[in-house]
Coordinates of C-alpha atoms in Angstrom, one line a residue:
Chain A
M1 CA 36.2 171.7 88.2
I2 CA 35.1 170.2 85.0
G3 CA 38.3 171.5 83.4
D4 CA 40.1 168.9 85.5
I5 CA 38.7 165.9 83.7
F6 CA 39.6 167.2 80.2
F7 CA 43.0 168.4 81.3
S8 CA 43.7 165.0 83.0
L9 CA 42.6 163.2 79.9
S10 CA 45.0 165.3 77.8
M11 CA 47.7 164.8 80.3
R12 CA 47.2 161.0 80.3
S13 CA 47.2 161.0 76.5
V14 CA 50.5 162.9 76.4
R15 CA 52.0 160.5 79.0
L16 CA 50.6 157.4 77.1
H17 CA 52.6 158.6 74.1
F18 CA 55.5 159.9 76.0
L19 CA 58.3 159.4 73.5
R20 CA 56.3 160.8 70.6
S21 CA 55.2 163.8 72.7
L22 CA 58.7 164.4 73.9
L23 CA 60.1 164.4 70.4
A24 CA 57.5 166.9 69.3
A25 CA 58.3 169.1 72.3
L26 CA 62.0 168.8 71.5
G27 CA 61.3 170.6 68.2
I28 CA 59.8 173.5 70.2
V29 CA 62.7 173.4 72.6
I30 CA 65.1 173.9 69.7
G31 CA 63.0 176.6 68.1
V32 CA 62.7 178.5 71.3
V33 CA 66.4 178.3 71.9
A34 CA 67.1 179.4 68.4
I35 CA 65.0 182.5 68.4
S36 CA 65.8 183.4 72.0
S37 CA 69.6 183.0 71.7
M38 CA 69.6 185.0 68.5
G39 CA 67.5 187.7 70.1
I40 CA 69.8 187.8 73.1
L41 CA 72.8 188.1 70.9
G42 CA 71.3 191.0 69.0
T43 CA 70.3 192.8 72.2
N44 CA 73.7 192.2 73.8
M45 CA 75.4 193.6 70.7
T46 CA 73.2 196.7 70.7
L47 CA 73.7 197.2 74.4
S48 CA 77.4 196.9 74.3
V49 CA 77.6 199.2 71.2
T50 CA 75.4 201.7 73.0
A51 CA 77.4 201.6 76.1
S52 CA 80.7 201.9 74.3
L53 CA 79.4 204.8 72.2
S54 CA 77.9 206.7 75.1
E55 CA 81.4 206.7 76.7
N56 CA 82.2 209.2 74.1
A57 CA 78.9 210.9 73.9
N58 CA 80.5 214.2 74.5
E59 CA 82.4 214.1 71.3
L60 CA 81.5 215.7 68.0
S61 CA 83.2 214.9 64.7
V62 CA 83.5 217.6 62.1
S63 CA 84.4 216.2 58.7
P64 CA 84.6 217.7 55.2
V65 CA 81.7 216.9 53.0
S66 CA 83.0 214.5 50.4
G67 CA 81.2 215.6 47.3
S68 CA 78.7 213.0 46.2
S69 CA 79.7 210.2 48.4
G70 CA 77.9 211.4 51.4
G71 CA 75.7 209.4 53.7
G72 CA 77.2 206.0 54.2
F73 CA 78.7 205.2 57.5
S74 CA 81.7 202.9 57.6
P75 CA 82.5 201.1 60.9
P76 CA 85.4 202.6 62.6
G77 CA 88.8 200.9 62.4
I78 CA 88.2 200.0 58.7
S79 CA 88.1 203.4 57.1
S80 CA 86.6 205.7 59.6
T81 CA 88.0 208.8 58.2
T82 CA 87.2 210.2 54.8
S83 CA 90.2 209.5 52.6
S84 CA 92.6 212.4 52.4
D85 CA 91.8 213.4 48.9
D86 CA 93.4 216.7 48.1
N87 CA 90.2 218.6 47.7
E88 CA 88.5 217.3 50.9
Y89 CA 89.9 218.7 54.1
I90 CA 89.2 221.2 56.7
D91 CA 91.6 224.1 56.6
R92 CA 93.1 226.2 59.3
D93 CA 90.4 229.0 58.9
Q94 CA 87.7 226.5 59.4
V95 CA 89.4 225.1 62.5
R96 CA 89.6 228.7 63.8
D97 CA 85.9 229.1 63.1
I98 CA 85.1 225.9 65.0
E99 CA 87.3 227.0 67.9
R100 CA 85.5 230.3 68.0
V101 CA 82.1 228.6 68.2
A102 CA 83.2 225.9 70.6
S103 CA 85.2 228.3 72.7
K104 CA 84.6 226.5 76.0
D105 CA 85.4 223.1 74.4
T106 CA 88.4 221.3 73.3
V107 CA 89.0 221.4 69.6
I108 CA 91.4 218.9 68.2
P109 CA 92.3 219.0 64.5
I110 CA 93.3 215.5 63.2
Y111 CA 95.4 214.4 60.3
S112 CA 94.7 210.8 59.5
E113 CA 95.7 208.2 57.0
S114 CA 93.7 205.0 57.1
R115 CA 94.7 201.5 56.0
E116 CA 98.4 202.3 56.0
T117 CA 100.8 199.4 55.7
I118 CA 102.9 199.1 58.7
T119 CA 105.6 196.5 59.5
I120 CA 106.2 195.2 62.9
G121 CA 109.1 192.9 63.0
D122 CA 108.5 190.7 60.0
E123 CA 104.7 191.1 60.0
E124 CA 102.9 193.4 57.8
T125 CA 99.5 194.8 58.7
K126 CA 97.2 197.7 58.1
S127 CA 96.6 200.4 60.6
T128 CA 95.3 203.9 60.8
I129 CA 97.9 206.7 61.4
Y130 CA 96.8 209.8 63.2
G131 CA 98.7 213.0 63.4
L132 CA 97.9 215.1 66.4
E133 CA 99.6 218.0 68.2
P134 CA 101.3 216.6 71.4
E135 CA 99.0 218.7 73.7
D136 CA 96.0 217.5 71.8
V137 CA 97.1 213.9 72.4
V138 CA 97.1 214.6 76.1
A139 CA 93.6 216.1 75.9
S140 CA 92.0 213.2 73.9
I141 CA 93.8 210.0 74.9
D142 CA 94.7 208.3 78.1
I143 CA 97.9 206.4 78.4
T144 CA 98.2 203.0 80.1
D145 CA 101.9 202.6 79.9
G146 CA 104.9 204.7 78.8
S147 CA 104.5 208.4 78.2
Y148 CA 102.9 210.9 75.9
L149 CA 104.6 212.1 72.7
K150 CA 107.9 213.8 73.2
G151 CA 110.3 214.7 70.4
T152 CA 109.1 213.8 67.0
S153 CA 110.0 210.2 66.4
G154 CA 107.8 208.7 69.1
A155 CA 104.5 207.0 68.6
I156 CA 101.6 206.1 70.8
V157 CA 100.1 202.7 69.9
G158 CA 96.6 201.4 70.5
S159 CA 95.8 198.6 72.8
E160 CA 94.7 196.1 70.1
L161 CA 97.9 196.5 68.2
Q162 CA 99.8 196.2 71.5
D163 CA 98.1 192.9 72.3
Q164 CA 98.2 191.5 68.9
Y165 CA 101.9 192.1 68.2
D166 CA 103.2 191.9 71.7
L167 CA 104.6 195.4 71.5
H168 CA 106.5 197.1 74.4
I169 CA 108.0 200.5 75.0
G170 CA 110.9 201.0 72.6
S171 CA 109.5 198.6 69.9
R172 CA 110.1 199.8 66.4
I173 CA 107.4 200.1 63.8
K174 CA 107.9 200.8 60.1
I175 CA 105.2 202.8 58.5
G176 CA 104.6 202.8 54.8
D177 CA 104.6 200.2 52.0
P178 CA 108.1 199.1 51.2
D179 CA 107.1 198.5 47.6
E180 CA 105.9 202.1 47.2
G181 CA 108.9 204.0 48.4
T182 CA 109.9 205.2 51.7
Q183 CA 109.3 203.6 55.0
H184 CA 109.4 205.6 58.2
V185 CA 110.5 204.1 61.4
V186 CA 108.9 205.1 64.7
R187 CA 109.6 204.0 68.3
V188 CA 106.8 203.2 70.6
V189 CA 106.8 205.6 73.5
G190 CA 103.4 204.8 75.1
F191 CA 100.3 202.8 74.8
A192 CA 96.8 204.3 74.5
A193 CA 94.1 203.1 76.8
E194 CA 91.1 201.4 75.3
K195 CA 88.6 203.9 74.1
G196 CA 85.0 203.1 73.2
M197 CA 83.8 203.6 69.7
S198 CA 84.3 207.2 68.7
M199 CA 83.3 209.3 65.8
A200 CA 86.7 210.8 65.1
L201 CA 89.5 209.2 66.9
N202 CA 89.8 205.4 67.4
P203 CA 93.1 204.8 68.9
D204 CA 92.6 201.1 69.7
N205 CA 94.0 199.8 66.4
A206 CA 95.9 202.9 65.4
I207 CA 99.3 204.6 65.7
I208 CA 99.4 208.2 66.8
V209 CA 102.3 210.4 65.9
D210 CA 103.2 214.1 66.1
A211 CA 101.4 216.3 63.6
K212 CA 104.7 217.7 62.4
L213 CA 105.9 214.2 61.7
F214 CA 102.7 213.3 59.9
V215 CA 102.9 216.4 57.6
D216 CA 106.6 215.5 56.9
W217 CA 105.5 212.1 55.6
Y218 CA 102.2 212.8 53.9
G219 CA 102.3 216.6 53.3
G220 CA 99.1 218.6 53.4
E221 CA 99.9 220.9 56.2
N222 CA 96.8 222.6 57.7
E223 CA 94.6 220.3 55.6
Y224 CA 93.0 218.4 58.4
D225 CA 90.9 215.2 57.7
Q226 CA 88.7 215.7 60.7
V227 CA 88.2 217.9 63.7
L228 CA 87.3 216.4 67.0
V229 CA 85.4 218.6 69.4
I230 CA 85.3 217.4 73.0
V231 CA 82.4 219.2 74.5
S232 CA 82.8 220.2 78.1
D233 CA 79.1 220.2 79.0
I234 CA 77.4 217.1 77.6
N235 CA 74.1 218.9 77.5
T236 CA 75.4 221.3 74.9
V237 CA 76.5 218.7 72.4
N238 CA 73.6 219.3 70.1
T239 CA 73.8 223.1 70.4
V240 CA 77.5 223.2 69.7
G241 CA 77.1 220.8 66.8
N242 CA 74.4 222.9 65.3
E243 CA 76.3 226.2 65.8
I244 CA 79.4 224.7 64.1
E245 CA 77.3 223.6 61.1
E246 CA 75.6 227.0 60.8
Q247 CA 78.9 228.8 61.0
L248 CA 80.8 226.7 58.5
N249 CA 78.1 225.8 56.1
R250 CA 76.8 229.4 55.7
K251 CA 77.4 229.6 52.0
E252 CA 77.5 226.0 50.9
E253 CA 77.6 222.6 52.6
K254 CA 81.3 222.2 53.5
V255 CA 81.4 220.2 56.7
R256 CA 79.3 217.6 58.4
V257 CA 79.0 217.4 62.1
R258 CA 78.2 214.1 63.6
D259 CA 77.8 213.1 67.2
S260 CA 77.7 209.6 68.7
S261 CA 73.9 209.5 68.6
S262 CA 73.7 209.6 64.8
M263 CA 76.3 206.9 64.7
L264 CA 74.4 205.0 67.3
Q265 CA 71.3 205.2 65.2
N266 CA 73.1 203.9 62.2
I267 CA 74.6 201.0 64.1
T268 CA 71.5 200.0 65.9
S269 CA 69.5 200.0 62.8
T270 CA 72.1 197.9 61.1
L271 CA 72.2 195.6 64.1
S272 CA 68.5 195.3 64.3
T273 CA 68.3 194.4 60.6
L274 CA 70.9 191.8 61.2
T275 CA 69.2 190.5 64.3
S276 CA 65.8 190.2 62.6
F277 CA 67.5 188.3 59.8
V278 CA 69.2 185.9 62.1
T279 CA 66.0 185.5 64.2
A280 CA 64.1 184.8 61.1
I281 CA 66.4 181.9 60.4
G282 CA 65.8 180.7 63.9
A283 CA 62.1 181.1 63.4
I284 CA 62.3 178.5 60.6
S285 CA 63.2 175.9 63.1
L286 CA 60.1 176.9 65.1
L287 CA 58.1 176.5 61.9
V288 CA 59.5 173.0 61.6
A289 CA 58.5 172.4 65.2
A290 CA 55.0 173.6 64.5
T291 CA 54.7 171.1 61.7
S292 CA 55.8 168.2 64.1
I293 CA 53.3 169.4 66.8
F294 CA 50.6 169.5 64.1
N295 CA 51.6 166.0 63.0
V296 CA 51.6 164.6 66.5
M297 CA 48.2 166.2 67.2
M298 CA 46.8 164.7 64.0
M299 CA 48.0 161.4 65.0
S300 CA 46.5 161.7 68.4
V301 CA 43.1 162.7 66.9
T302 CA 43.2 159.8 64.4
E303 CA 44.2 157.3 67.0
R304 CA 41.4 158.4 69.3
I305 CA 38.6 158.7 66.9
K306 CA 36.8 155.9 68.6
E307 CA 37.3 157.5 72.0
I308 CA 36.0 160.8 70.6
G309 CA 33.0 159.0 69.4
I310 CA 32.4 157.5 72.9
L311 CA 32.9 160.9 74.6
R312 CA 30.5 162.5 72.2
S313 CA 27.8 159.8 72.5
I314 CA 27.7 160.0 76.3
G315 CA 27.3 163.7 76.3
T316 CA 30.6 165.5 75.7
K317 CA 30.0 168.8 73.8
K318 CA 32.0 169.7 70.7
R319 CA 33.7 172.6 72.5
E320 CA 34.7 170.2 75.3
V321 CA 36.4 167.9 72.8
L322 CA 38.0 170.9 71.3
R323 CA 39.3 172.0 74.7
M324 CA 40.7 168.6 75.4
F325 CA 42.9 168.6 72.3
L326 CA 43.9 172.2 72.8
Y327 CA 45.0 171.3 76.3
E328 CA 47.1 168.6 74.7
A329 CA 48.8 171.0 72.4
T330 CA 49.2 173.5 75.2
I331 CA 50.9 170.9 77.4
L332 CA 53.4 170.1 74.6
G333 CA 53.9 173.8 74.1
L334 CA 54.3 174.6 77.8
V335 CA 56.8 171.8 78.4
G336 CA 58.8 172.5 75.2
S337 CA 58.8 176.2 75.6
L338 CA 59.7 176.2 79.3
I339 CA 62.5 173.7 78.8
G340 CA 63.5 175.9 75.8
G341 CA 63.5 179.0 78.0
V342 CA 65.9 177.4 80.5
M343 CA 68.1 176.2 77.7
S344 CA 68.1 179.6 76.1
L345 CA 69.5 181.0 79.3
I346 CA 72.5 178.6 78.8
G347 CA 72.6 178.9 75.0
G348 CA 72.3 182.7 75.0
Y349 CA 75.0 183.0 77.5
I350 CA 77.3 180.7 75.5
V351 CA 76.5 182.6 72.2
C352 CA 77.4 185.9 73.9
L353 CA 80.5 184.5 75.3
I354 CA 81.7 183.1 72.0
M355 CA 80.4 185.8 69.6
L356 CA 80.9 188.9 71.8
S357 CA 83.3 187.7 74.4
N358 CA 81.3 189.8 76.7
T359 CA 78.4 188.7 78.9
S360 CA 78.2 191.8 81.1
Y361 CA 74.9 192.8 79.5
F362 CA 73.4 189.3 79.5
W363 CA 71.4 189.7 82.7
M364 CA 69.9 193.0 81.7
P365 CA 66.1 192.9 81.5
A366 CA 66.2 193.9 77.8
S367 CA 68.3 190.9 77.1
L368 CA 66.4 188.4 79.2
M369 CA 63.1 189.6 77.7
N370 CA 64.1 187.7 74.6
I371 CA 63.7 184.5 76.5
V372 CA 60.2 185.5 77.7
N373 CA 59.3 186.4 74.1
G374 CA 60.7 183.1 72.8
V375 CA 58.7 181.1 75.4
V376 CA 55.5 183.0 74.6
V377 CA 56.0 182.5 70.9
G378 CA 56.7 178.8 71.4
I379 CA 53.5 178.3 73.4
F380 CA 51.5 180.3 71.0
I381 CA 52.8 178.4 68.0
C382 CA 51.9 175.0 69.7
I383 CA 48.4 176.1 70.4
F384 CA 48.1 177.5 66.9
S385 CA 49.3 174.2 65.5
G386 CA 46.8 172.3 67.6
L387 CA 43.8 174.4 66.4
Y388 CA 43.0 172.5 63.3
P389 CA 43.5 168.9 64.8
A390 CA 41.3 169.9 67.7
W391 CA 38.7 171.4 65.5
R392 CA 38.7 168.3 63.4
A393 CA 38.3 166.1 66.5
S394 CA 35.4 168.1 67.8
N395 CA 33.6 168.0 64.5
L396 CA 33.8 164.3 63.9
N397 CA 30.4 162.7 63.4
P398 CA 29.8 160.8 66.6
I399 CA 28.2 157.8 64.8
E400 CA 31.0 157.4 62.3
A401 CA 33.6 157.9 65.1
L402 CA 31.9 155.2 67.2
R403 CA 31.9 152.8 64.3
S404 CA 35.6 153.2 63.6
D405 CA 38.1 150.8 65.1
Chain B
M1 CA 3.0 161.1 83.5
E2 CA 2.4 157.4 83.2
N3 CA 0.4 157.7 80.0
L4 CA 2.7 160.0 78.2
P5 CA 5.1 158.1 75.9
V6 CA 8.8 158.4 76.8
I7 CA 9.7 158.0 73.1
R8 CA 7.5 158.8 70.2
L9 CA 8.4 158.4 66.5
D10 CA 6.0 159.8 64.1
H11 CA 6.5 159.0 60.4
V12 CA 10.3 159.1 60.9
T13 CA 12.3 158.8 57.7
K14 CA 16.1 158.8 57.5
I15 CA 17.8 159.2 54.2
Y16 CA 21.6 159.0 53.8
P17 CA 22.6 160.8 50.6
L18 CA 25.4 158.8 49.0
A19 CA 27.2 159.1 45.7
G20 CA 25.4 156.2 44.2
G21 CA 22.0 157.5 45.1
N22 CA 20.0 158.1 48.3
V23 CA 19.8 155.3 50.8
V24 CA 16.6 155.1 52.7
A25 CA 17.6 153.7 56.1
L26 CA 14.3 154.3 57.9
D27 CA 11.2 154.5 55.9
N28 CA 8.2 156.2 57.5
V29 CA 8.7 154.6 60.9
S30 CA 6.2 155.2 63.6
L31 CA 6.6 153.9 67.1
T32 CA 5.5 154.8 70.6
I33 CA 7.3 153.6 73.7
M34 CA 5.7 154.1 77.1
P35 CA 7.7 154.5 80.3
G36 CA 8.7 151.2 81.9
E37 CA 8.6 149.3 78.7
F38 CA 11.4 146.8 77.7
I39 CA 11.6 146.7 73.9
A40 CA 13.8 144.5 71.8
I41 CA 14.5 145.7 68.3
M42 CA 15.3 142.8 66.0
G43 CA 16.1 142.3 62.3
P44 CA 18.7 141.3 59.9
S45 CA 21.8 143.4 59.5
G46 CA 21.4 146.4 57.3
S47 CA 17.8 146.5 58.2
G48 CA 18.0 149.9 59.9
K49 CA 18.2 148.7 63.5
S50 CA 21.3 150.8 64.2
T51 CA 19.9 153.8 62.4
L52 CA 16.8 153.6 64.5
L53 CA 18.9 153.3 67.7
N54 CA 21.0 156.3 66.6
Q55 CA 17.9 158.4 66.1
I56 CA 16.4 157.4 69.5
G57 CA 19.8 157.9 71.0
S58 CA 19.9 161.5 69.6
L59 CA 23.2 160.9 67.9
D60 CA 21.5 161.7 64.7
I61 CA 18.3 163.5 63.7
P62 CA 15.7 162.2 61.2
T63 CA 15.4 163.6 57.7
S64 CA 11.7 164.0 58.2
G65 CA 9.0 163.1 60.7
E66 CA 8.8 163.8 64.4
L67 CA 10.9 162.2 67.1
C68 CA 10.2 163.1 70.7
I69 CA 12.3 162.0 73.6
D70 CA 10.8 162.5 77.0
G71 CA 8.5 165.1 75.4
I72 CA 11.3 167.0 73.6
N73 CA 11.2 167.1 69.8
I74 CA 14.8 166.5 68.8
R75 CA 14.5 167.7 65.3
H76 CA 14.8 171.3 66.3
L77 CA 17.6 170.9 68.7
T78 CA 21.2 172.3 68.2
D79 CA 24.2 170.1 68.5
N80 CA 24.8 171.3 72.1
E81 CA 21.2 170.6 73.1
L82 CA 21.3 167.2 71.6
T83 CA 24.5 166.5 73.5
D84 CA 22.9 167.6 76.8
L85 CA 19.9 165.4 76.0
R86 CA 22.2 162.4 75.5
R87 CA 23.9 163.2 78.8
D88 CA 20.8 163.6 80.9
K89 CA 18.1 161.5 79.3
I90 CA 19.8 158.5 77.8
G91 CA 22.1 155.8 79.1
Y92 CA 24.1 153.9 76.5
I93 CA 25.2 150.3 76.8
F94 CA 27.3 149.2 73.8
Q95 CA 28.2 145.8 72.5
N96 CA 31.9 146.4 73.0
F97 CA 31.5 148.3 76.3
N98 CA 33.2 151.5 74.9
L99 CA 34.7 152.6 78.2
I100 CA 37.3 155.4 77.9
P101 CA 40.6 153.7 78.0
L102 CA 42.5 156.5 79.7
L103 CA 40.2 156.6 82.7
T104 CA 39.8 154.1 85.5
A105 CA 36.5 152.2 86.1
Y106 CA 35.6 154.8 88.8
E107 CA 36.5 157.7 86.5
N108 CA 34.6 156.2 83.7
V109 CA 31.4 156.2 85.8
E110 CA 32.1 159.6 87.2
Y111 CA 32.7 161.2 83.8
P112 CA 29.1 161.8 82.7
F113 CA 28.4 163.1 86.3
L114 CA 31.2 165.6 85.9
L115 CA 29.9 166.6 82.5
R116 CA 26.5 167.3 84.0
Y117 CA 27.3 168.7 87.5
H118 CA 30.8 170.2 86.9
E119 CA 32.0 168.9 90.2
H120 CA 33.2 165.7 91.8
D121 CA 30.8 163.5 93.7
D122 CA 31.7 163.5 97.4
T123 CA 28.7 161.6 98.7
G124 CA 30.0 158.1 97.8
Y125 CA 27.2 157.9 95.2
I126 CA 29.6 156.6 92.4
N127 CA 30.9 154.0 94.7
R128 CA 27.5 152.8 95.8
L129 CA 26.5 152.7 92.1
L130 CA 29.5 150.6 91.2
S131 CA 28.9 148.2 94.0
S132 CA 25.3 147.9 93.0
V133 CA 26.5 146.5 89.6
G134 CA 29.0 144.3 91.4
I135 CA 32.2 146.3 91.0
D136 CA 34.0 146.8 94.4
R137 CA 36.4 149.5 95.3
D138 CA 39.4 147.4 94.5
L139 CA 38.2 146.8 90.9
A140 CA 37.1 150.4 90.5
V141 CA 40.7 151.7 90.4
H142 CA 41.6 149.6 87.4
K143 CA 41.7 150.7 83.8
P144 CA 39.1 149.1 81.4
S145 CA 42.0 147.1 79.8
E146 CA 42.6 145.4 83.1
L147 CA 39.0 144.2 83.5
S148 CA 37.2 141.3 82.0
G149 CA 34.4 141.7 79.5
G150 CA 31.7 141.2 82.1
Q151 CA 33.3 143.6 84.5
Q152 CA 33.6 146.2 81.7
Q153 CA 30.0 145.8 80.9
R154 CA 29.0 146.3 84.5
V155 CA 31.1 149.5 84.6
A156 CA 29.4 150.6 81.4
I157 CA 26.0 149.9 83.0
A158 CA 27.0 152.0 86.0
R159 CA 28.2 154.8 83.7
A160 CA 24.8 154.6 81.8
L161 CA 23.0 155.0 85.1
V162 CA 25.0 157.7 86.7
N163 CA 22.9 160.6 85.6
N164 CA 19.7 158.7 86.3
P165 CA 18.4 158.7 82.7
P166 CA 14.8 157.5 82.1
I167 CA 15.9 155.6 79.0
L168 CA 18.6 152.9 78.6
L169 CA 19.7 152.1 75.1
C170 CA 21.4 148.8 74.7
D171 CA 23.2 147.8 71.5
E172 CA 23.8 144.1 71.6
P173 CA 24.6 144.2 75.3
T174 CA 25.6 140.5 75.5
G175 CA 27.2 140.3 72.1
N176 CA 30.7 140.2 73.3
L177 CA 30.1 138.2 76.5
D178 CA 30.0 134.5 77.1
S179 CA 26.5 133.1 77.8
K180 CA 26.9 132.9 81.6
T181 CA 28.1 136.5 81.9
G182 CA 25.5 137.6 79.3
L183 CA 22.8 136.0 81.5
Q184 CA 24.0 138.0 84.5
I185 CA 24.0 141.2 82.5
M186 CA 20.4 140.5 81.2
E187 CA 19.3 139.8 84.8
M188 CA 20.7 143.1 85.8
L189 CA 18.9 144.9 82.9
R190 CA 15.7 143.1 83.8
S191 CA 15.9 144.4 87.4
L192 CA 16.6 147.9 86.2
N193 CA 13.5 147.7 84.1
Q194 CA 11.5 146.5 87.0
Q195 CA 12.7 149.6 88.9
G196 CA 10.9 151.6 86.2
R197 CA 13.5 152.4 83.6
T198 CA 12.6 152.2 80.0
I199 CA 14.9 149.9 78.1
I200 CA 15.3 149.7 74.3
M201 CA 17.6 146.9 73.2
V202 CA 18.9 146.0 69.8
T203 CA 19.7 142.3 69.5
H204 CA 19.6 139.4 67.1
D205 CA 19.8 136.8 69.8
P206 CA 16.3 135.3 70.5
A207 CA 17.3 134.3 74.0
T208 CA 18.3 137.9 74.9
A209 CA 15.2 139.2 73.1
A210 CA 13.1 137.0 75.3
Y211 CA 13.7 139.3 78.3
A212 CA 11.8 142.1 76.5
H213 CA 8.0 142.7 76.8
K214 CA 7.7 143.5 73.2
K215 CA 9.7 142.8 70.0
V216 CA 9.9 145.2 67.2
I217 CA 11.0 143.6 64.0
I218 CA 12.6 145.9 61.4
T219 CA 13.2 145.0 57.8
D220 CA 14.4 147.2 55.0
G221 CA 13.8 150.3 57.1
R222 CA 10.2 149.4 58.0
I223 CA 8.7 148.1 61.1
G224 CA 7.0 144.7 60.6
S225 CA 4.9 142.8 63.0

């Protein structure tokens, strides 16, 4: 094979300038690690959100249309429910209509108040307060510890609050801002199990009380902030959703029905924008690496002008010289990118561990594909950076090249 | 065959266009070299010796006139065809040897063979060639930088011979060697000439030129007597 001799010349040239080549390859290593890790992070974020949402894929959320401020999705836990302005609610009749349409399914009207000040011990924090009928709590929430609501002064607390404030059964929580009047005291009777992201009911960072108690505090009886529909047959989620919209929005647009897929779409598109942005930053390091490969290749060409002249004069064709230098760039790219690929495996894992504290999706093909992509991009960039130097080398005038020293 | 010239220059002119005006390096040069001849090209520096050698060596093509190498008119060849011509018809021997530093002596000799045949030699031909110029197997594994000047020039001669070209071009072949080694190299060239190879040699050393059958003196781009 004639390829051998050119490849072996390139190989020897790389080895002759080992440190220089290593440093250039190091740039590619860093670039590949940067884009691969960021890609892995993005994919893992999307995968975990998808998985967490699909746990609740059988849920529909019916919310009142809030005048002009439609459209935007706010991440749950911050202000997931439309604020309980007086004119935006779902009334008793509408709930009945929903129940009629979704006769086979569980319909849970929800009162909610987001970002309420609560006081646990001496610490103040914000939390969402849900008001639900006790039987609805049983239908929509699992309990890890304690019991469901009984009597009217008990509260069920989400797992995040539990962990954060070290709550236990019997702990007292004051609800309401002490500066703005009354505070209500509730006792923790149970803890809600962790629930994936949901459209309507996110108990993880919330307090759930009896609906009567909620109305006592905030008023607005029968003016629900949201209705959660738990569909019994997951295949009918869309049908039920459409029927509810048809039924309630017959005259004018009064409610909006959302299922987890629309939320998923929103989140994934946000995440992918975010991921592309972060990956673009990573790509800058790859661009820097490309510059250093270019630089090293130009140096290699300049140093070897005489040698190129010899090669040309004893019968080496232009395209063979071109190939020799492209091999050199490819060797740098291969070595750098493959090392980068291995390091991405480690780097991506660490990033997922730190940023997501969840590595369960790391080994999925979609996640590992990012490394393959990173390696391919790395190799491609090296070859691309080597194109001009190689072209220059092959187009040197043999006489002038021979004359140089 | 014997009476066809191996090299024929017919009114060859080479002009280098430079910013300060055209430089005429070769001015209407005509020269015929028959197979088996040993020619020394002599002349002061800047006279056009190197330009003439570059034309004959197919590294460059004349601005006008005809130049035939082994019956092939090089003025109408592409770069690839010129490269093949250099590989197959011409053996170069340079003043400073010009071996490829990354390759061993053996690999340097094998290189043009690989370019031509696209496969390694497994008949021992390269080794026989090397030992015929006085480089044994132990020396052949060394890089050029580990060889003496005389040894490097021997390797360069083996490299020039590997594709069995009819023409050997020598550019001051003894210029970088001491007189004793230079003498050995010249003896080697003489015996190659006696085996029938055409040798064209550029030199300014009269003792070296004495090995040639014929001297061509070149001044200001023209051939004198």
